[in-house]
Coordinates of C-alpha atoms and ligand atoms in Angstrom, one line a residue:
M1 CA -27.1 -61.1 -11.3
M2 CA -28.4 -58.7 -14.0
T3 CA -26.6 -57.8 -17.3
L4 CA -27.6 -55.2 -19.8
R5 CA -27.5 -56.6 -23.4
C6 CA -28.9 -55.9 -26.8
S7 CA -32.4 -57.3 -27.0
V8 CA -31.8 -58.6 -30.5
C9 CA -28.1 -59.4 -31.1
D10 CA -27.1 -60.0 -27.5
A11 CA -24.1 -57.7 -27.7
L12 CA -23.0 -55.9 -24.5
P13 CA -23.5 -52.1 -24.7
G14 CA -20.3 -50.1 -25.1
D15 CA -21.1 -47.3 -22.6
A16 CA -23.2 -47.2 -19.5
D17 CA -25.7 -44.5 -20.7
A18 CA -26.5 -46.0 -24.1
L19 CA -30.2 -46.7 -24.9
A20 CA -29.5 -48.6 -28.1
C21 CA -27.1 -51.3 -29.2
A22 CA -23.9 -49.9 -30.8
A23 CA -23.7 -52.9 -33.1
C24 CA -27.2 -53.1 -34.5
G25 CA -29.2 -50.1 -33.1
E26 CA -31.9 -52.2 -31.4
L27 CA -33.1 -51.6 -27.8
L28 CA -31.2 -52.9 -24.8
A29 CA -32.7 -55.2 -22.2
F30 CA -31.7 -56.6 -18.8
A31 CA -31.1 -60.3 -18.5
L32 CA -31.7 -61.8 -15.1
D33 CA -29.6 -64.8 -14.0
C34 CA -32.7 -66.8 -12.9
A35 CA -30.6 -69.7 -11.6
A36 CA -29.1 -67.4 -9.0
V37 CA -32.5 -66.4 -7.5
D38 CA -34.2 -68.4 -4.8
A39 CA -38.0 -68.2 -5.2
Y40 CA -38.6 -68.9 -1.5
V41 CA -36.5 -65.9 -0.5
V42 CA -38.2 -63.6 -3.0
E43 CA -41.7 -64.8 -1.9
G44 CA -40.8 -64.6 1.7
N45 CA -39.2 -61.2 1.4
A46 CA -42.3 -59.9 -0.4
R47 CA -44.6 -61.2 2.3
L48 CA -42.5 -59.7 5.2
R49 CA -41.9 -56.4 3.4
R50 CA -45.7 -55.8 2.9
A51 CA -45.9 -55.4 6.7
S52 CA -42.8 -53.3 7.0
A53 CA -42.7 -49.5 7.4
D54 CA -39.7 -48.9 5.1
P55 CA -41.0 -47.0 2.0
R56 CA -39.0 -49.4 -0.3
D57 CA -40.7 -52.4 1.3
R58 CA -44.1 -50.9 0.9
S59 CA -43.5 -50.2 -2.8
G60 CA -44.9 -53.0 -5.1
V61 CA -41.8 -52.4 -7.2
W62 CA -39.0 -52.3 -4.7
R63 CA -40.2 -55.1 -2.5
F64 CA -39.0 -57.2 -5.4
R65 CA -35.6 -55.4 -5.6
E66 CA -33.6 -58.7 -5.8
L67 CA -35.1 -59.0 -9.3
L68 CA -34.2 -55.4 -10.3
P69 CA -31.0 -53.8 -11.4
P70 CA -29.0 -52.9 -8.3
I71 CA -29.5 -49.3 -7.2
A72 CA -28.0 -47.6 -4.1
E73 CA -30.6 -47.3 -1.3
D74 CA -30.1 -43.5 -1.0
A75 CA -30.9 -43.0 -4.7
I76 CA -34.2 -44.8 -4.6
T77 CA -37.0 -42.4 -5.2
T78 CA -40.3 -44.0 -4.4
L79 CA -43.9 -42.9 -3.9
R80 CA -45.2 -46.3 -2.8
E81 CA -46.0 -47.2 -6.4
G82 CA -46.9 -50.6 -7.8
D83 CA -48.9 -52.1 -4.9
V84 CA -52.2 -52.1 -6.9
P85 CA -55.3 -54.2 -6.4
L86 CA -56.7 -57.0 -8.5
I87 CA -60.4 -56.4 -8.4
D88 CA -63.2 -58.7 -9.8
G89 CA -65.4 -57.3 -12.5
P90 CA -68.7 -59.1 -12.9
R91 CA -70.2 -56.5 -15.3
G92 CA -67.0 -56.6 -17.4
A93 CA -67.1 -60.4 -17.4
A94 CA -70.7 -60.3 -18.6
H95 CA -69.9 -57.7 -21.3
A96 CA -67.0 -59.8 -22.6
G97 CA -68.8 -63.1 -22.3
V98 CA -66.6 -64.9 -19.7
D99 CA -67.7 -66.4 -16.4
R100 CA -65.2 -64.4 -14.4
L101 CA -62.8 -61.6 -14.9
A102 CA -60.5 -59.5 -12.7
Y103 CA -59.0 -56.1 -13.4
L104 CA -55.4 -55.4 -12.4
H105 CA -55.8 -51.6 -11.8
L106 CA -52.5 -50.0 -12.5
G107 CA -54.3 -46.7 -12.5
M108 CA -54.2 -47.0 -8.7
N109 CA -50.6 -45.8 -8.8
P110 CA -49.3 -42.4 -7.3
T111 CA -49.8 -40.5 -10.5
A112 CA -52.6 -42.7 -11.7
S113 CA -51.0 -44.7 -14.4
F114 CA -48.7 -47.8 -14.7
K115 CA -45.8 -45.5 -15.8
D116 CA -45.0 -45.0 -12.1
A117 CA -43.7 -48.6 -11.7
G118 CA -41.2 -48.0 -14.4
M119 CA -40.5 -44.4 -13.6
T120 CA -39.4 -45.1 -10.0
V121 CA -36.6 -47.3 -11.3
A122 CA -35.6 -45.0 -14.2
I123 CA -35.5 -41.9 -12.0
S124 CA -33.7 -43.7 -9.2
H125 CA -31.0 -44.9 -11.7
A126 CA -30.7 -41.4 -13.2
R127 CA -30.3 -39.9 -9.7
E128 CA -27.7 -42.5 -8.8
R129 CA -25.6 -41.6 -11.8
G130 CA -26.0 -37.9 -11.0
A131 CA -28.3 -36.8 -13.9
Q132 CA -29.7 -33.3 -13.5
V133 CA -32.4 -33.3 -16.2
A134 CA -34.9 -35.9 -17.2
V135 CA -36.6 -35.8 -20.6
C136 CA -39.5 -37.7 -22.2
A137 CA -41.8 -37.7 -25.1
S138 CA -45.4 -38.3 -23.9
T139 CA -49.0 -38.6 -24.7
G140 CA -49.5 -37.4 -21.1
N141 CA -49.0 -40.2 -18.6
T142 CA -45.2 -40.6 -18.9
A143 CA -44.9 -36.8 -18.6
A144 CA -47.0 -36.7 -15.4
S145 CA -45.1 -39.7 -13.9
M146 CA -41.6 -38.3 -14.8
A147 CA -42.6 -34.9 -13.4
A148 CA -43.6 -36.3 -10.0
Y149 CA -40.5 -38.6 -9.6
A150 CA -38.1 -35.9 -10.9
A151 CA -39.7 -33.5 -8.4
R152 CA -39.0 -36.0 -5.6
A153 CA -35.5 -36.6 -6.8
G154 CA -34.7 -32.9 -7.1
M155 CA -34.2 -33.1 -10.9
T156 CA -35.5 -30.9 -13.6
A157 CA -38.1 -32.5 -15.9
V158 CA -38.8 -31.7 -19.5
A159 CA -41.8 -33.2 -21.2
I160 CA -42.1 -33.0 -25.0
A161 CA -45.8 -33.5 -25.9
P162 CA -48.4 -32.9 -28.6
V163 CA -50.3 -30.9 -25.9
D164 CA -53.4 -30.1 -28.0
G165 CA -54.1 -33.7 -28.8
I166 CA -53.9 -35.2 -25.4
S167 CA -56.0 -35.1 -22.2
P168 CA -55.8 -31.6 -20.5
A169 CA -56.0 -33.3 -17.1
K170 CA -52.6 -35.0 -17.8
V171 CA -51.0 -31.8 -18.9
A172 CA -52.3 -29.9 -15.9
Q173 CA -51.0 -32.7 -13.6
T174 CA -47.5 -32.5 -15.2
L175 CA -47.5 -28.7 -14.8
D176 CA -48.5 -29.1 -11.2
Y177 CA -45.4 -31.3 -10.5
G178 CA -43.3 -28.5 -11.9
A179 CA -42.1 -30.0 -15.2
H180 CA -41.3 -27.9 -18.2
V181 CA -43.9 -28.9 -20.8
V182 CA -42.7 -28.2 -24.3
A183 CA -45.4 -28.4 -27.0
V184 CA -44.5 -30.0 -30.3
D185 CA -46.2 -29.7 -33.7
G186 CA -47.0 -33.2 -34.7
D187 CA -47.8 -36.3 -32.7
F188 CA -46.2 -38.6 -30.2
D189 CA -44.1 -40.3 -32.8
D190 CA -42.6 -37.0 -33.8
A191 CA -41.9 -36.1 -30.2
L192 CA -40.2 -39.5 -29.5
R193 CA -38.0 -39.0 -32.6
V194 CA -36.8 -35.7 -31.1
V195 CA -36.1 -37.4 -27.7
R196 CA -34.2 -40.4 -29.2
A197 CA -31.9 -38.0 -31.0
L198 CA -30.7 -36.5 -27.6
D199 CA -27.5 -37.6 -26.0
P200 CA -28.3 -39.9 -23.1
A201 CA -25.0 -39.1 -21.4
T202 CA -26.2 -35.5 -20.8
V203 CA -29.9 -36.0 -20.1
A204 CA -31.8 -39.0 -18.7
V205 CA -34.2 -40.2 -21.3
V206 CA -37.0 -41.9 -19.4
N207 CA -39.3 -43.2 -22.1
S208 CA -39.8 -47.0 -22.2
I209 CA -36.9 -47.4 -24.6
N210 CA -35.0 -47.0 -21.3
P211 CA -34.5 -50.6 -20.0
Y212 CA -34.8 -49.5 -16.4
R213 CA -38.4 -48.5 -17.1
I214 CA -39.1 -52.1 -18.3
E215 CA -37.6 -53.6 -15.2
G216 CA -39.9 -51.5 -12.9
Q217 CA -43.0 -52.3 -15.0
K218 CA -42.3 -56.0 -15.0
T219 CA -43.1 -56.1 -11.3
A220 CA -46.8 -55.7 -12.2
A221 CA -46.6 -59.3 -13.2
F222 CA -45.3 -60.2 -9.7
V223 CA -48.0 -58.1 -8.0
L224 CA -50.7 -59.8 -10.0
L225 CA -49.3 -63.3 -9.3
E226 CA -48.8 -62.5 -5.6
Q227 CA -52.5 -61.7 -5.2
R228 CA -53.4 -65.1 -6.8
R229 CA -51.1 -67.2 -4.6
W230 CA -48.6 -67.3 -7.6
L231 CA -51.1 -69.0 -9.9
A232 CA -51.1 -67.4 -13.3
P233 CA -54.4 -66.8 -15.1
D234 CA -55.1 -68.2 -18.5
W235 CA -55.0 -64.9 -20.2
V236 CA -53.7 -61.4 -19.4
V237 CA -55.2 -58.8 -21.7
L238 CA -53.7 -55.3 -22.0
P239 CA -53.6 -52.3 -24.3
G240 CA -50.6 -51.7 -26.5
G241 CA -49.2 -48.3 -27.7
N242 CA -45.4 -48.0 -27.7
L243 CA -45.4 -51.6 -26.5
G244 CA -43.1 -51.2 -23.5
N245 CA -45.7 -52.5 -21.1
A246 CA -46.4 -55.6 -23.1
S247 CA -42.7 -56.3 -23.2
A248 CA -42.4 -55.7 -19.5
L249 CA -45.3 -57.8 -18.4
G250 CA -44.2 -60.7 -20.6
K251 CA -40.7 -60.5 -19.1
G252 CA -42.1 -60.4 -15.6
F253 CA -44.2 -63.5 -16.1
R254 CA -41.3 -65.4 -17.8
E255 CA -38.9 -64.6 -15.0
A256 CA -41.5 -65.6 -12.4
R257 CA -41.7 -69.0 -14.1
S258 CA -37.9 -69.4 -14.6
I259 CA -37.3 -68.6 -11.0
G260 CA -40.0 -71.0 -9.8
L261 CA -42.3 -68.4 -8.3
A262 CA -45.1 -69.5 -10.7
I263 CA -45.4 -72.8 -12.6
R264 CA -46.7 -71.4 -15.8
V265 CA -47.2 -68.0 -17.6
P266 CA -50.4 -66.6 -18.9
R267 CA -51.1 -66.0 -22.6
L268 CA -50.8 -62.3 -23.4
A269 CA -53.3 -60.6 -25.6
V270 CA -52.3 -57.1 -26.7
V271 CA -55.0 -54.8 -27.9
Q272 CA -54.6 -51.7 -30.1
A273 CA -57.1 -49.1 -31.2
S274 CA -58.0 -49.7 -34.9
G275 CA -56.7 -46.3 -35.9
A276 CA -53.3 -46.9 -34.3
A277 CA -52.7 -50.6 -34.9
P278 CA -49.4 -51.2 -36.7
F279 CA -48.5 -54.0 -34.3
A280 CA -51.9 -55.8 -34.8
H281 CA -51.5 -55.5 -38.6
A282 CA -47.9 -56.9 -38.5
W283 CA -49.1 -59.7 -36.3
I284 CA -51.7 -60.8 -38.7
A285 CA -49.6 -60.2 -41.8
G286 CA -46.6 -62.0 -40.2
G287 CA -44.1 -59.3 -41.1
D288 CA -42.4 -56.3 -39.5
V289 CA -44.2 -53.3 -38.1
V290 CA -45.0 -50.7 -40.8
P291 CA -45.5 -47.3 -39.0
V292 CA -48.8 -45.5 -39.5
R293 CA -50.2 -42.1 -38.8
A294 CA -52.1 -42.9 -35.6
Q295 CA -55.6 -41.7 -35.0
T296 CA -57.8 -42.7 -32.0
D297 CA -59.6 -41.0 -29.1
A298 CA -57.8 -43.3 -26.8
S299 CA -54.9 -40.8 -26.7
A300 CA -52.5 -42.8 -24.5
I301 CA -52.2 -45.4 -27.3
R302 CA -52.2 -43.0 -30.2
I303 CA -48.8 -44.2 -31.4
G304 CA -48.0 -45.1 -35.0
A305 CA -44.4 -46.2 -34.7
P306 CA -44.1 -48.4 -31.6
A307 CA -40.5 -48.4 -30.3
S308 CA -40.7 -51.8 -28.5
W309 CA -42.5 -53.9 -31.0
K310 CA -39.8 -56.5 -31.4
K311 CA -39.6 -57.1 -27.7
A312 CA -43.4 -57.2 -27.4
R313 CA -43.6 -59.7 -30.4
A314 CA -41.1 -62.0 -28.7
E315 CA -43.1 -61.9 -25.5
V316 CA -46.5 -62.4 -27.1
R317 CA -45.1 -65.4 -29.1
A318 CA -43.4 -66.9 -26.1
S319 CA -46.6 -66.8 -24.1
G320 CA -48.7 -68.3 -26.9
G321 CA -50.7 -65.1 -27.0
T322 CA -52.2 -62.9 -29.7
V323 CA -52.6 -59.3 -30.9
L324 CA -55.7 -57.6 -32.2
D325 CA -57.3 -54.2 -32.7
V326 CA -60.7 -52.8 -31.7
P327 CA -62.6 -49.7 -33.0
D328 CA -63.0 -46.6 -30.8
D329 CA -66.7 -47.1 -30.2
E330 CA -66.1 -50.5 -28.7
I331 CA -63.4 -49.0 -26.5
A332 CA -65.9 -46.3 -25.4
E333 CA -68.5 -48.9 -24.5
A334 CA -66.1 -51.1 -22.6
R335 CA -64.8 -48.1 -20.6
A336 CA -68.3 -47.3 -19.5
V337 CA -68.9 -50.9 -18.5
I338 CA -65.7 -50.9 -16.4
G339 CA -67.1 -47.8 -14.7
R340 CA -70.3 -49.7 -13.9
D341 CA -68.2 -52.2 -12.0
G342 CA -67.3 -49.3 -9.7
V343 CA -63.8 -49.3 -11.0
G344 CA -63.3 -46.9 -13.9
C345 CA -60.4 -46.3 -16.2
E346 CA -59.2 -44.0 -18.9
P347 CA -60.1 -44.8 -22.6
A348 CA -56.8 -46.6 -23.6
S349 CA -57.2 -49.0 -20.6
A350 CA -60.6 -50.2 -21.8
A351 CA -59.1 -51.5 -25.0
S352 CA -58.3 -54.5 -22.9
L353 CA -62.0 -55.4 -22.1
A354 CA -63.1 -54.5 -25.7
G355 CA -60.4 -56.8 -27.0
L356 CA -61.4 -59.6 -24.7
R357 CA -65.0 -59.3 -25.9
R358 CA -63.8 -59.8 -29.5
L359 CA -61.5 -62.8 -28.5
V360 CA -64.4 -64.5 -26.8
A361 CA -66.8 -63.9 -29.7
A362 CA -64.1 -65.3 -32.1
G363 CA -63.7 -68.4 -29.9
S364 CA -60.0 -67.6 -29.2
V365 CA -60.7 -67.3 -25.5
S366 CA -63.2 -69.7 -24.0
R367 CA -66.0 -68.6 -21.8
D368 CA -64.6 -70.4 -18.8
A369 CA -61.2 -69.0 -19.1
D370 CA -59.5 -67.3 -16.1
V371 CA -58.8 -63.8 -17.4
V372 CA -57.2 -60.6 -16.1
C373 CA -57.6 -57.3 -17.9
V374 CA -54.9 -54.8 -17.2
L375 CA -56.3 -51.2 -16.6
T376 CA -53.4 -48.9 -17.3
G377 CA -54.8 -45.5 -16.2
H378 CA -57.3 -44.0 -13.8
V379 CA -60.7 -42.7 -14.8
L380 CA -59.8 -39.2 -13.7
K381 CA -57.0 -39.1 -16.3
D382 CA -59.5 -38.2 -19.0
T383 CA -62.7 -36.6 -17.7
A384 CA -63.3 -34.7 -20.9
Y385 CA -63.7 -38.0 -22.7
A386 CA -66.1 -39.2 -20.0
E387 CA -68.2 -36.0 -20.1
R388 CA -68.5 -36.3 -23.9
Y389 CA -69.5 -39.9 -23.7
H390 CA -72.3 -39.4 -21.1
A391 CA -73.7 -36.4 -23.0
S392 CA -73.9 -38.6 -26.2
S393 CA -76.5 -41.2 -27.2
A394 CA -74.0 -44.1 -26.7
P395 CA -75.4 -47.3 -25.2
Q396 CA -74.1 -46.8 -21.7
A397 CA -74.4 -43.0 -21.7
N398 CA -75.7 -41.6 -18.3
A399 CA -76.9 -38.1 -18.9
I400 CA -77.1 -35.5 -16.1
V401 CA -80.7 -35.1 -14.9
R402 CA -82.0 -31.5 -14.9
G403 CA -85.2 -29.7 -14.1
V404 CA -87.0 -32.5 -12.2
D405 CA -89.1 -32.6 -8.9
L406 CA -86.6 -34.4 -6.7
A407 CA -89.2 -36.0 -4.4
R408 CA -91.0 -37.5 -7.3
Y409 CA -87.8 -38.5 -9.0
L410 CA -86.7 -40.4 -5.9
N411 CA -90.0 -42.0 -5.5
A412 CA -89.9 -43.3 -9.0
L413 CA -86.4 -44.7 -8.3
L414 CA -87.6 -46.4 -5.2
L415 CA -90.4 -48.1 -7.1
T416 CA -87.9 -49.5 -9.7
R417 CA -85.8 -51.0 -6.8
T418 CA -88.7 -52.9 -5.3
Ligands
PLP1 C1 -48.6 -45.5 -21.8 C2 -50.0 -46.0 -21.7 C3 -50.4 -47.1 -22.5 C4 -49.5 -47.8 -23.5 O1 -48.5 -48.5 -23.0 P1 -47.2 -48.8 -23.9 O2 -46.2 -49.3 -23.0 O3 -46.8 -47.6 -24.6 O4 -47.7 -49.9 -24.9 C5 -51.7 -47.6 -22.4 N1 -52.6 -47.0 -21.5 C6 -52.2 -46.0 -20.7 C7 -53.2 -45.4 -19.8 C8 -50.9 -45.5 -20.8 O5 -50.6 -44.4 -20.1
ZN2 ZN1 -27.6 -55.4 -31.1

């Protein structure tokens, strides 16, 4: 039901461990035989499994296992990932200028980022084929996710990371799960170059160039649709770094439509930080991605040479969507607004709301559009950033109150409420 092929030239891969096409060097991707899938069975299974006690059934990834590459049950390594909420965001909607908005909060995953939905599949596959060591390049979240799942699977995990430029909370989390954290000079792009040169037959490379990651992450589209009675929104807006997630969500929505789970797909809007926007530039110029040296405080999307840009471009085009970039100060403000909705997220995630605001202002998204912003990581992923923000003079900054008479202070607050 699923075949692994080259995402560009369609060739079948020569050997089972390959991450790139032997013929043309491009990334591999799974093709699902949609005609062989019965939407009623998928939908019915998903509904029944949500009430089951089997850990695979409670996972928002594995309850859609008929749409995933087959993996033996005893190799499946799950932490009940993927089953995340869709939460309405009235303050975010007002900020962006739309009537209504919902957040798909992928930060509500076991290690607090969307990487878990892909990692459970990549590590389960690695375990099934007997891999002993998992390796990734990371700006923090892939490392934390790999470390947790590798720990569960009894594998050794090695994260290659520009540790001084990323959130210390993510590094600490990765160390906690027992991974080896190897610091590199340079940035994420340098780290990924090192990892891509490894032999995938000896170590499991679990970056999003691994097609099993993409299969897991595509289930976020199903989890989103499931909570909307399989009715797609007009737009889904998400941040883009290495562009694996944009590829995955686009694939998930397309498959949901081909199978007959949903009657249409949403338009995808991919948002980059202005200092790390090679995909946005290529989209506007109409050519190929030209790598840049990336700079943004949204460290999860500080990526200058996105590996999955061709897949992502195909998905954005197929959806009738768009790509744009937003400056860091707009990301910071949007992040604070998402916090005021009682939701919160890490900086990179807020590029979605900042991007939506620009799309509405430009007239590309209408005020009455039905929009979902994807939040990719939890607010606690980067508390150093939040502390700096609230100690600044930024518009939404919320400084710590010191040296006041508490009774008076509370009285004044009560007066403002009445
Ligand atoms: C990994 C990550 C991204 C970027 O996702 P890509 O698949 O690399 O485009 C965005 N936000 C957060 C929080 C991430 O961890
Ligand atoms: Zn090829």
